[in-house]
mmCIF file of C-alpha atoms in Angstrom:
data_model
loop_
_atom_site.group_PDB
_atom_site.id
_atom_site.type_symbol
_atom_site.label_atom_id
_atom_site.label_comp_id
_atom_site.label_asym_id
_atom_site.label_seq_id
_atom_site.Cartn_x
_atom_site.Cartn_y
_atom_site.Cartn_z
ATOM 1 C CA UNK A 1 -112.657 70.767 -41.047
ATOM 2 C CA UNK A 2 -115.293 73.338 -39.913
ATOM 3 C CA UNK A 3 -114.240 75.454 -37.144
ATOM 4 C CA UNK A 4 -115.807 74.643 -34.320
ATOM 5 C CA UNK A 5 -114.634 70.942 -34.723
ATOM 6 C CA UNK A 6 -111.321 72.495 -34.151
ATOM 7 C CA UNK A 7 -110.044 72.337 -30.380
ATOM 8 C CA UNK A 8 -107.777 75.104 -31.239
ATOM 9 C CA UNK A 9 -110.543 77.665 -32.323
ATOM 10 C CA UNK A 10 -112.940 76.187 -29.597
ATOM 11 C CA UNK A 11 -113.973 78.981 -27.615
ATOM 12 C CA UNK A 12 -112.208 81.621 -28.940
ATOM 13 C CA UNK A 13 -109.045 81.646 -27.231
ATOM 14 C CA UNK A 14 -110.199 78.183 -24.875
ATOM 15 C CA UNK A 15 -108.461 75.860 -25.985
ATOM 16 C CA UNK A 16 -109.677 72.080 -25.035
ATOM 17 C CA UNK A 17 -106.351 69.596 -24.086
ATOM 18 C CA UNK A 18 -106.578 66.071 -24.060
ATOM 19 C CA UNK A 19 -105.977 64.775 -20.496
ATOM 20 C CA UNK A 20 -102.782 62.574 -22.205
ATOM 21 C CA UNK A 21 -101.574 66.181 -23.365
ATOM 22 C CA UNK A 22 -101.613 67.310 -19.733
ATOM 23 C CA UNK A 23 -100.099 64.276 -18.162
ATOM 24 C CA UNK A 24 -97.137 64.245 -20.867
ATOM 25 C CA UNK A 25 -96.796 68.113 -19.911
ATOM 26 C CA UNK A 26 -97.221 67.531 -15.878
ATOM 27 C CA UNK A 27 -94.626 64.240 -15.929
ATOM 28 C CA UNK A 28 -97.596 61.863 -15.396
ATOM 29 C CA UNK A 29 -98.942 64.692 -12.376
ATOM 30 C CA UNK A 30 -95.204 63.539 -10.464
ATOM 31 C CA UNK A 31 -95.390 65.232 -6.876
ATOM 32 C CA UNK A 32 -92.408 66.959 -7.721
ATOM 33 C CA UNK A 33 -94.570 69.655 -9.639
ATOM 34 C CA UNK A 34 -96.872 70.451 -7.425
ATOM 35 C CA UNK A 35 -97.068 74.348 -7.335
ATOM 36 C CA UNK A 36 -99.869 73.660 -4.288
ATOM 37 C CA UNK A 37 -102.504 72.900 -3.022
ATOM 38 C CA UNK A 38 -106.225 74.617 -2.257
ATOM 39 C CA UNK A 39 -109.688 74.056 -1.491
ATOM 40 C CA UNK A 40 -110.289 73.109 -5.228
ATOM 41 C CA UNK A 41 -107.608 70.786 -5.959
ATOM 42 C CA UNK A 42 -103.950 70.510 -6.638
ATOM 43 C CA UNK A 43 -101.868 72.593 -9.220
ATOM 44 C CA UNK A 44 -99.229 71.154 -11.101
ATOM 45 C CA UNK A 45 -96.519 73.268 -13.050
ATOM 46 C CA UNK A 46 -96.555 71.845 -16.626
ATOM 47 C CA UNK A 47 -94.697 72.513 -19.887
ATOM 48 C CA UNK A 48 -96.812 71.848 -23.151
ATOM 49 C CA UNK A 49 -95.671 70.796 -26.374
ATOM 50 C CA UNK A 50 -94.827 73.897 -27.594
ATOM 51 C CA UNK A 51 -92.624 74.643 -24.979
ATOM 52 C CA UNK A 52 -94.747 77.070 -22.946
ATOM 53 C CA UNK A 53 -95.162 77.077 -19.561
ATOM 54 C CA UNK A 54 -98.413 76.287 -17.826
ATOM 55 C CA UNK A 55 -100.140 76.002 -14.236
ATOM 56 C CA UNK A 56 -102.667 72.989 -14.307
ATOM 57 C CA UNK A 57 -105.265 72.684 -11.760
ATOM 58 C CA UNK A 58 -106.789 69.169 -11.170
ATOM 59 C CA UNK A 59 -110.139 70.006 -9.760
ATOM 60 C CA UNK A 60 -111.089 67.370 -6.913
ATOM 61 C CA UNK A 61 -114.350 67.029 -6.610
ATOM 62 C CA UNK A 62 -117.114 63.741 -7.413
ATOM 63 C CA UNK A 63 -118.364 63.234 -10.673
ATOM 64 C CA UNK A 64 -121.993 63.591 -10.912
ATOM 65 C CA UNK A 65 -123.881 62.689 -13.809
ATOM 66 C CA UNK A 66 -124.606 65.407 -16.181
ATOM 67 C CA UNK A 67 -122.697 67.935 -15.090
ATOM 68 C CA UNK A 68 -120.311 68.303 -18.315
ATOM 69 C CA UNK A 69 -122.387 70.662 -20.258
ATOM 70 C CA UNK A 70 -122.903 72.742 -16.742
ATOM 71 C CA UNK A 71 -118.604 72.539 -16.165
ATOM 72 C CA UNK A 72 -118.357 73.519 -19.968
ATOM 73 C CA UNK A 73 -120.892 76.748 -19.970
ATOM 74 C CA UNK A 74 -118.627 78.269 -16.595
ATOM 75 C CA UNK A 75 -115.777 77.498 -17.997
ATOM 76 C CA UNK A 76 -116.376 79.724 -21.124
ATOM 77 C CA UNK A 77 -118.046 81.731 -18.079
ATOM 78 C CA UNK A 78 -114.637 82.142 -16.414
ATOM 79 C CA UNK A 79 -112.823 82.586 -19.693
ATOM 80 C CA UNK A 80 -114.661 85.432 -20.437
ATOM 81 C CA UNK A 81 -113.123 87.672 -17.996
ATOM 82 C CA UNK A 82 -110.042 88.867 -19.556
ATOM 83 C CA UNK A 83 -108.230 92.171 -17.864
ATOM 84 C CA UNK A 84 -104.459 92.539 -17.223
ATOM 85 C CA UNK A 85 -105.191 91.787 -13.316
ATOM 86 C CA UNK A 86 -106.941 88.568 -13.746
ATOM 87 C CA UNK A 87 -105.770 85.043 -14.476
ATOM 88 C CA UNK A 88 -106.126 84.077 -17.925
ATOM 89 C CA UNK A 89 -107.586 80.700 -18.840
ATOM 90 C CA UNK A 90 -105.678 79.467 -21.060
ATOM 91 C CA UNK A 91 -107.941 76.030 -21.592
ATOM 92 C CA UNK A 92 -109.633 72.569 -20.004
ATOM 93 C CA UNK A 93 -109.911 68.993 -20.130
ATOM 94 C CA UNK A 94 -112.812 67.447 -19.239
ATOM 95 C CA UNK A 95 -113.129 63.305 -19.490
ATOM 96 C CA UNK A 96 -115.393 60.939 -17.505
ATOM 97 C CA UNK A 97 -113.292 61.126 -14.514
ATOM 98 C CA UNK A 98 -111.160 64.264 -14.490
ATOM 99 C CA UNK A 99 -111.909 68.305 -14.756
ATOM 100 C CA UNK A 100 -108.637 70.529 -15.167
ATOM 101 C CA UNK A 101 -107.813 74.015 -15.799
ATOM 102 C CA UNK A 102 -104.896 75.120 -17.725
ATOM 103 C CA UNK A 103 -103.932 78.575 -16.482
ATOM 104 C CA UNK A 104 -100.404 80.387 -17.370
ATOM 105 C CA UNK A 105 -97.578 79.740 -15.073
ATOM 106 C CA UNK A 106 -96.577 82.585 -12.434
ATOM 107 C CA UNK A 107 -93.692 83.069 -12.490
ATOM 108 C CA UNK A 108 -93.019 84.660 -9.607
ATOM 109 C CA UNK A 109 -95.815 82.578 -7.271
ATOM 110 C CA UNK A 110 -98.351 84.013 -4.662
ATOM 111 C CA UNK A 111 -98.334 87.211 -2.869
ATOM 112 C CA UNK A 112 -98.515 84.865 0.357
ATOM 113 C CA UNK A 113 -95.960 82.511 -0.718
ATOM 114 C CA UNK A 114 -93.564 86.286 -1.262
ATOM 115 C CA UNK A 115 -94.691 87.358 1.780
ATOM 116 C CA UNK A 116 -94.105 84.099 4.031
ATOM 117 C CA UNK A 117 -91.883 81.895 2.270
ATOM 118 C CA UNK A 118 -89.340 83.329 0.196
ATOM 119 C CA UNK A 119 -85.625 82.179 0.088
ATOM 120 C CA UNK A 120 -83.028 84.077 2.092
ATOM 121 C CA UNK A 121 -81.878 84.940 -1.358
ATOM 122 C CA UNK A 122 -84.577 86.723 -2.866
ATOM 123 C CA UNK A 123 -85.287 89.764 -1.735
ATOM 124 C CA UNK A 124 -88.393 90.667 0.222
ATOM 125 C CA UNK A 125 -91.384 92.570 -1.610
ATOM 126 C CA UNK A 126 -90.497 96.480 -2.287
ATOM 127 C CA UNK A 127 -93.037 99.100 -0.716
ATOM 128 C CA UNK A 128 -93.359 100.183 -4.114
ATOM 129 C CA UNK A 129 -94.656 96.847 -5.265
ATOM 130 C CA UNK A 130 -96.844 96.187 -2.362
ATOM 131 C CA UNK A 131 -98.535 99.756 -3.707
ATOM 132 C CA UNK A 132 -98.993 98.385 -7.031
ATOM 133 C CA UNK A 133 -100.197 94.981 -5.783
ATOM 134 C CA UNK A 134 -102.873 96.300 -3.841
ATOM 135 C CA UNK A 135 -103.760 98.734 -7.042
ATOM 136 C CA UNK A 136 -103.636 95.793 -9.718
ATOM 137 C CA UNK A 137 -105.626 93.175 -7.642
ATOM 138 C CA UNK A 138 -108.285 95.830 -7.016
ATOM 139 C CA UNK A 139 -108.791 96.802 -10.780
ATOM 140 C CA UNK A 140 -108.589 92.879 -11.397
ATOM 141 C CA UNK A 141 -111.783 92.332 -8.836
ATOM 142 C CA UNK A 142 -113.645 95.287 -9.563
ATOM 143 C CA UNK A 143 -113.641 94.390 -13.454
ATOM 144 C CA UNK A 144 -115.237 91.060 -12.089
ATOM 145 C CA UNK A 145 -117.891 93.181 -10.000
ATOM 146 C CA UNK A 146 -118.732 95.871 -12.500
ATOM 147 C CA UNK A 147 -117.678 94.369 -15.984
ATOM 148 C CA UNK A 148 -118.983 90.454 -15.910
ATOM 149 C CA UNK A 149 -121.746 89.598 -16.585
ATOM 150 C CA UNK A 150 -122.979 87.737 -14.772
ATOM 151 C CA UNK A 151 -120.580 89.336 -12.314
ATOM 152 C CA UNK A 152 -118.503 86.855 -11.269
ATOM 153 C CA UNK A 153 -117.760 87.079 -7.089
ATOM 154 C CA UNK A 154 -114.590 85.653 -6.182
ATOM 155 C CA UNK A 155 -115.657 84.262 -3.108
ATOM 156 C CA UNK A 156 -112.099 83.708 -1.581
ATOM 157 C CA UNK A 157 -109.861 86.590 -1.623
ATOM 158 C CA UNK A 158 -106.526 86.550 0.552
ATOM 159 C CA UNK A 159 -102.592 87.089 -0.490
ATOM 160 C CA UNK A 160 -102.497 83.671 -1.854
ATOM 161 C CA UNK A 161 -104.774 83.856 -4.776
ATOM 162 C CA UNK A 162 -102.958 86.950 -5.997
ATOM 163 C CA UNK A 163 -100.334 85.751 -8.195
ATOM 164 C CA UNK A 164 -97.371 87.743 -9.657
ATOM 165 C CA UNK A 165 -96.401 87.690 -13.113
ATOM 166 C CA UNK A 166 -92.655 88.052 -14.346
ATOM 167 C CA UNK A 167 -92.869 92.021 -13.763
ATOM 168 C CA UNK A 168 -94.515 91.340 -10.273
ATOM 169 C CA UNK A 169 -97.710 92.398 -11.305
ATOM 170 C CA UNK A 170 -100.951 91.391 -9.679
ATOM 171 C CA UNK A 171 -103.140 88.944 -11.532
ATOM 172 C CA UNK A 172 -105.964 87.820 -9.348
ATOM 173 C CA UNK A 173 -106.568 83.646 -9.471
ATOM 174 C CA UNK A 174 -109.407 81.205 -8.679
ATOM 175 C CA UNK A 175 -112.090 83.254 -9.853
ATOM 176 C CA UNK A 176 -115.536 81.566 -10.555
ATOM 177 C CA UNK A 177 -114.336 78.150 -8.929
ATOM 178 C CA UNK A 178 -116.425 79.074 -6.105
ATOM 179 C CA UNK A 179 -119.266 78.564 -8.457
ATOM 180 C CA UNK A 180 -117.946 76.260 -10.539
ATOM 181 C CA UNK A 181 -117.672 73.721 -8.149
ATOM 182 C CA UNK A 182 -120.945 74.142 -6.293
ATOM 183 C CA UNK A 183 -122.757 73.913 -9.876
ATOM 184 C CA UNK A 184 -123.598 70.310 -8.578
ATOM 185 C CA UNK A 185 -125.049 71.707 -5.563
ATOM 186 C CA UNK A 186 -128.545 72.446 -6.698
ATOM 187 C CA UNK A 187 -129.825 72.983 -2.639
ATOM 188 C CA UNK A 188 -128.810 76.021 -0.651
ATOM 189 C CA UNK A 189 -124.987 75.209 0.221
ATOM 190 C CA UNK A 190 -124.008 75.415 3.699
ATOM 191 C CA UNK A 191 -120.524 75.139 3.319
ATOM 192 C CA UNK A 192 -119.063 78.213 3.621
ATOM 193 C CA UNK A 193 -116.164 78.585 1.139
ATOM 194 C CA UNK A 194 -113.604 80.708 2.149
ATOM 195 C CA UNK A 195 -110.449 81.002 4.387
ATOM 196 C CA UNK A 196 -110.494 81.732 8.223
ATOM 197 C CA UNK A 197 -109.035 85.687 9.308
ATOM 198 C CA UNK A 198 -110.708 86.818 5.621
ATOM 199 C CA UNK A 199 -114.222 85.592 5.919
ATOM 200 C CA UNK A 200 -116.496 88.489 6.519
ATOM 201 C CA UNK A 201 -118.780 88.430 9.673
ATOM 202 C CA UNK A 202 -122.215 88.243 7.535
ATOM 203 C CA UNK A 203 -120.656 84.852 5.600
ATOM 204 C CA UNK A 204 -120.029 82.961 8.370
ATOM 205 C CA UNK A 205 -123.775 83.816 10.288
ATOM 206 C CA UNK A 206 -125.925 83.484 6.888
ATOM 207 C CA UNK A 207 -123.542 81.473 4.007
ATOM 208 C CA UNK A 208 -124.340 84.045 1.384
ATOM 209 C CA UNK A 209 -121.612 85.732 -0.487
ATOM 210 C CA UNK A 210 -121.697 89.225 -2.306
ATOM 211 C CA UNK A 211 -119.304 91.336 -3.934
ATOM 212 C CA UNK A 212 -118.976 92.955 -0.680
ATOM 213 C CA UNK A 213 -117.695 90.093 0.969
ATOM 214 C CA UNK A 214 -114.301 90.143 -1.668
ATOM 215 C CA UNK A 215 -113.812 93.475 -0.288
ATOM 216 C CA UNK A 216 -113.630 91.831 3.055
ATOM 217 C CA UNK A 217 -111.180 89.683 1.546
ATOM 218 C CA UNK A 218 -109.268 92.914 -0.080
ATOM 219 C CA UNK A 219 -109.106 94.916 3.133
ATOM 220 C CA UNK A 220 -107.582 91.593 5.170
ATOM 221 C CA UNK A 221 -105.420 91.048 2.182
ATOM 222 C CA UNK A 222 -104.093 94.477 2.645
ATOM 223 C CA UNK A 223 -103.664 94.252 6.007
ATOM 224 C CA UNK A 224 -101.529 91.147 4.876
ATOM 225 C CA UNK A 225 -99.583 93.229 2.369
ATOM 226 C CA UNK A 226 -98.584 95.920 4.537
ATOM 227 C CA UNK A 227 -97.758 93.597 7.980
ATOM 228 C CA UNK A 228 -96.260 90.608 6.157
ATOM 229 C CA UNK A 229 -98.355 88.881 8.458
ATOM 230 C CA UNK A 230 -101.215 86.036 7.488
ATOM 231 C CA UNK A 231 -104.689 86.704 8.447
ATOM 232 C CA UNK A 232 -104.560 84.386 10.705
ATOM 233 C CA UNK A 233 -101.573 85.090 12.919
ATOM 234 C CA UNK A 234 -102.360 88.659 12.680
ATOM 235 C CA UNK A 235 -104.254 88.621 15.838
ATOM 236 C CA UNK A 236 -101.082 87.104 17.326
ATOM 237 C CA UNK A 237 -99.284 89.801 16.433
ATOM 238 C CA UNK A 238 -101.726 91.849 18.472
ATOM 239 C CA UNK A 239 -100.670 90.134 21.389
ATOM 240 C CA UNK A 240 -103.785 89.759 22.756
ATOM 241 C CA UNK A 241 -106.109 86.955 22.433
ATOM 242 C CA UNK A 242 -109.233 89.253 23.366
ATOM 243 C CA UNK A 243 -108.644 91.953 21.054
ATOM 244 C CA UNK A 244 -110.025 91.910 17.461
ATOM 245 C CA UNK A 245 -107.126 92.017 14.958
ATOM 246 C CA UNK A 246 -109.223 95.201 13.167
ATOM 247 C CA UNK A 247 -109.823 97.013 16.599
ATOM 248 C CA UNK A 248 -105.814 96.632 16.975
ATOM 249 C CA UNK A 249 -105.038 98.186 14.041
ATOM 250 C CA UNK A 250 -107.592 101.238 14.078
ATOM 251 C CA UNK A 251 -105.574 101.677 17.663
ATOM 252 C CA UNK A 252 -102.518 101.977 16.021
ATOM 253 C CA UNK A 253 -103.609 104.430 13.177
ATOM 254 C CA UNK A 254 -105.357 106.433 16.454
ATOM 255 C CA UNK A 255 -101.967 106.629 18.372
ATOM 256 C CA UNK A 256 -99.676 107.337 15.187
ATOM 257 C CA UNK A 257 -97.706 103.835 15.618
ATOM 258 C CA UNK A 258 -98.171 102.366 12.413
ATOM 259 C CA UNK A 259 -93.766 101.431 12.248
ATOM 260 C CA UNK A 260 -94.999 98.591 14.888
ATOM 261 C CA UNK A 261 -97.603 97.195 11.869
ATOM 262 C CA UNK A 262 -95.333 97.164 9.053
ATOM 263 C CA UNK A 263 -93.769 94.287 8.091
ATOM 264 C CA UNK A 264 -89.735 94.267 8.964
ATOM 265 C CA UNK A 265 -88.685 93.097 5.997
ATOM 266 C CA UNK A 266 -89.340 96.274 4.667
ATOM 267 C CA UNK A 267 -86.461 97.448 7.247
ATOM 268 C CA UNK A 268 -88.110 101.485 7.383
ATOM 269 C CA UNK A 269 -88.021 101.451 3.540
ATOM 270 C CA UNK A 270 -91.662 102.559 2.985
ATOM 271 C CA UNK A 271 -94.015 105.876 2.846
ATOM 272 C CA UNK A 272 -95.523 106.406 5.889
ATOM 273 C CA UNK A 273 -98.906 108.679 4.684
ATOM 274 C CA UNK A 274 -98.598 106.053 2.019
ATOM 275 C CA UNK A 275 -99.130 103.140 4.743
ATOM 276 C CA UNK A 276 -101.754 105.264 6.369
ATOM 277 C CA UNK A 277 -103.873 105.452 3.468
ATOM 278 C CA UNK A 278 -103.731 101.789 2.372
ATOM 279 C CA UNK A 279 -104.507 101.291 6.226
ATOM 280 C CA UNK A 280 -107.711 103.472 6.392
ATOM 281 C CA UNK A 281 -109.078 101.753 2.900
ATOM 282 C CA UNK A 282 -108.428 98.469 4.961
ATOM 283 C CA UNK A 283 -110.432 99.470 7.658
ATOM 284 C CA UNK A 284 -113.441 100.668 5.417
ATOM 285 C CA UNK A 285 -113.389 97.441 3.418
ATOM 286 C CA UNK A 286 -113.633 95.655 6.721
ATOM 287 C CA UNK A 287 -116.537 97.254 8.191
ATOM 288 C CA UNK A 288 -118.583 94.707 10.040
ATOM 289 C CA UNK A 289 -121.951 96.369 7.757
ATOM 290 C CA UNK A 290 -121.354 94.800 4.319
ATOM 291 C CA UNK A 291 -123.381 98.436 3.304
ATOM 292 C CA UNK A 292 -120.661 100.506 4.124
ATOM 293 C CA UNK A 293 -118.084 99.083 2.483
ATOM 294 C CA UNK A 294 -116.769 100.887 -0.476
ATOM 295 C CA UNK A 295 -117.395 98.967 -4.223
ATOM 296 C CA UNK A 296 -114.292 97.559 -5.776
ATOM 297 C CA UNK A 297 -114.822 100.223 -8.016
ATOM 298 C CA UNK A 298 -114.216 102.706 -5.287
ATOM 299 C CA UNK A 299 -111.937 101.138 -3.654
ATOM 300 C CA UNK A 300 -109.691 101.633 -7.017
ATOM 301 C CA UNK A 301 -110.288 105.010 -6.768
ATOM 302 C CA UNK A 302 -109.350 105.596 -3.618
ATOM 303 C CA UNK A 303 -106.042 104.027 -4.061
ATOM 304 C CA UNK A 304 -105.436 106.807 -7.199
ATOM 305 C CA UNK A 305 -106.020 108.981 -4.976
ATOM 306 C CA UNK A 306 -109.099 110.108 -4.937
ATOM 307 C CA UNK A 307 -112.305 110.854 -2.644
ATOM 308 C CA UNK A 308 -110.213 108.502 0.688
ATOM 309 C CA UNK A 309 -109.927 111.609 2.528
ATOM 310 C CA UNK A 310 -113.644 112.659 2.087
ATOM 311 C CA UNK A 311 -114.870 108.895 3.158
ATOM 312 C CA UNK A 312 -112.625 108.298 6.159
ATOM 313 C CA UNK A 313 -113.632 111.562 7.260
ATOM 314 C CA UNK A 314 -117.459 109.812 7.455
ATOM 315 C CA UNK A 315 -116.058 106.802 9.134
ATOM 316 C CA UNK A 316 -114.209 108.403 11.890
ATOM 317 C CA UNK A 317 -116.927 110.564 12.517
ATOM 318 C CA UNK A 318 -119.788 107.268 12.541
ATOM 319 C CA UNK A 319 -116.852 105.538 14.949
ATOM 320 C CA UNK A 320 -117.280 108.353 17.354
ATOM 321 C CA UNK A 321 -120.964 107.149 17.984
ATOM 322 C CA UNK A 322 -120.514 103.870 17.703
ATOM 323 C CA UNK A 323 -117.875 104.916 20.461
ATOM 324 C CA UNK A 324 -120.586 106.695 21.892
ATOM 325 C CA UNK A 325 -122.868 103.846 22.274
ATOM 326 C CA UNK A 326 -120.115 101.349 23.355
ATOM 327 C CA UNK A 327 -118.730 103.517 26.189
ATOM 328 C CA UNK A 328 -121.719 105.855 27.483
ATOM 329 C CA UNK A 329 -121.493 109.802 27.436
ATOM 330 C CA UNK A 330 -118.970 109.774 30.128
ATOM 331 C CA UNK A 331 -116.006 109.278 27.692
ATOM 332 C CA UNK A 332 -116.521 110.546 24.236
ATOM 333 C CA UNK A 333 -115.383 114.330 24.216
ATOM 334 C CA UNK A 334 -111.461 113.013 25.202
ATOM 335 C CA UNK A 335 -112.472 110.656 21.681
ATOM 336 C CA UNK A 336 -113.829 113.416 19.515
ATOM 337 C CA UNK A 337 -110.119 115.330 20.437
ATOM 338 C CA UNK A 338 -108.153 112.298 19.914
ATOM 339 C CA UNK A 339 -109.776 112.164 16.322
ATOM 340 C CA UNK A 340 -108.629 116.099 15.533
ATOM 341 C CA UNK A 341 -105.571 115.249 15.671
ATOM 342 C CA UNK A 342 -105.229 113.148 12.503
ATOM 343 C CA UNK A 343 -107.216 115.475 11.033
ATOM 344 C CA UNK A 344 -105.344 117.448 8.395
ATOM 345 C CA UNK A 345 -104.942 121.039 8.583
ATOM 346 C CA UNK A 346 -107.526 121.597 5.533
ATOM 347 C CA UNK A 347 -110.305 119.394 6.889
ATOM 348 C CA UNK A 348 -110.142 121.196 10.465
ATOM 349 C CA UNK A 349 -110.988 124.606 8.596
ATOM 350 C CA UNK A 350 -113.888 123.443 6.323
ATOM 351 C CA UNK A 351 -117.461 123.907 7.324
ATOM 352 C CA UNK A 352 -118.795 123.330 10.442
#
């Protein structure tokens, strides 16, 4: 049998499932294996013939005529992207009525579903692993931003598309269904794909998505990581229905109170210049300009320590004018003192 006849070899490692395959492995798709639900469809937990355990995603969307050969060419799109931060595809099924993913199970679930909805038994989410989650799921998007190509943009990055595999690292999920499911859309879309709290401000006014809208995504989802919090409720937290959940925190890291951000599981167990830091790259991946946010690529940097210092430096001095602007000449030289004092002792002395 030549090769490419072969479903096994198809694709390199892509393999192609017949849908009786998945509904033998999913228990006939029995509610009881749901893993969740999404924007995209539901996802079943699975176990395959050989015994392996898999996450299947039944896409939900209406068949349109044609569209196999355009589900088939992102697919191998998607399946492309292989890094240790990003969700391998393990292989499809594609028949006249159905489209599903076969991904490999998690075992350890979303960094939301940690976060929000663990049992009383399991511990909560070490400091130390929050660090390495928000290090891992930044390598995972920035090899999708600098090392695709295409690049692929995620196009919906929050805390529960970050999975954890059975060492809790980060593997980043749903990558390219964005595009994979508006392939059928051949006019501008005007749905705006996404989640509410990590949209960024130039999605929701224009519709257009760019790499710098997942590090929108990546600063809320750090702001999720650190707080415990969702998105959403965040601004509860805040306790203040007027003020913006990112104005809040940049309050906070002004008046040295970041204990009242972090999340109480954590019970004081965490490094507070640590927290500081992965606060400040939060706030400059969640500038309102999409231009001056940092690349993924940076952003990874930053979180090995290197060059945050030098860029937060820039932003606190561009806040003081937009300070400036906001609140007339009157009241910016008690700001521009405020601001010295988080200053470190080596970035007072350097050149004036």
């Amino acid at each position: 049998m030549a090769a490419e006849e072969d479903p096994e070899v198809h694709l390199g490692q892509l393999k192609r499932f017949s849908l009786r395959e998945l509904q033998v492995a999913t228990d006939g798709f029995c509610n009881k294996n749901i893993l969740g639900r999404g924007g995209f469809g539901k996802v079943y937990k699975g176990r395959l013939a050989d015994g392996s355990l898999v996450a299947v995603k039944r896409l939900k969307e209406e068949r349109t005529p044609g569209g196999e050969l355009q589900f088939q060419t992102e697919v191998e799109m998607i399946s492309m992207a292989v890094h240790r931060n990003l969700l391998r595809l393990r292989g499809f099924c594609m028949t006249p009525t159905e489209r599903l993913l076969v991904y490999p199970y998690m075992a350890n679930g979303s960094v939301a579903s940690r976060l929000r909805d663990r049992a009383p038994a399991e511990p909560p989410l070490d400091w130390q692993t929050r660090r390495r989650i928000a290090l891992g799921s930044a390598r995972g998007l920035s090899y999708l931003h600098d090392h695709c190509d295409p690049k692929i943009i995620h196009r919906d990055v929050k805390a529960a598309n970050i999975l954890l595999d059975e060492d809790f690292e980060a593997v980043v999920g749903d990558f390219g269904l964005a595009k994979l499911m508006d392939y059928k859309d051949t006019h501008v879309t005007t749905a705006v794909r996404g989640t509410i709290g990590h949209i960024a401000p130039e999605y929701l006014s224009t519709g257009k998505s760019s790499e710098k809208t997942d590090v929108f995504g990546y600063g809320i989802t750090l702001l999720e990581l650190i707080t415990g919090q969702r998105a959403f409720d965040l601004a509860c937290l805040a306790n203040d229905d007027d003020v913006m959940l990112l104005d809040w925190v940049k309050g906070l890291l002004k008046e040295k109170k970041l204990e009242s951000l972090v999340d109480q599981d954590l019970e004081h167990n965490y490094v507070d210049v640590e927290v500081e830091s992965l606060v400040q790259v939060a706030l400059l991946c969640t500038q309102s300009n999409p231009m001056e946010r940092p690349k993924m690529s940076e952003v990874v940097r930053m979180l090995e320590g290197d060059g945050l210092a030098e860029r937060w430096e820039e932003w606190q001095k561009a806040e003081v004018v937009r300070q400036e602007v906001e609140l007339g000449p009157h009241r910016t030289s008690e700001w521009i003192l405020d601001l010295t004092d988080n200053l470190h002792a080596e970035q007072l002395s350097g050149p004036r």
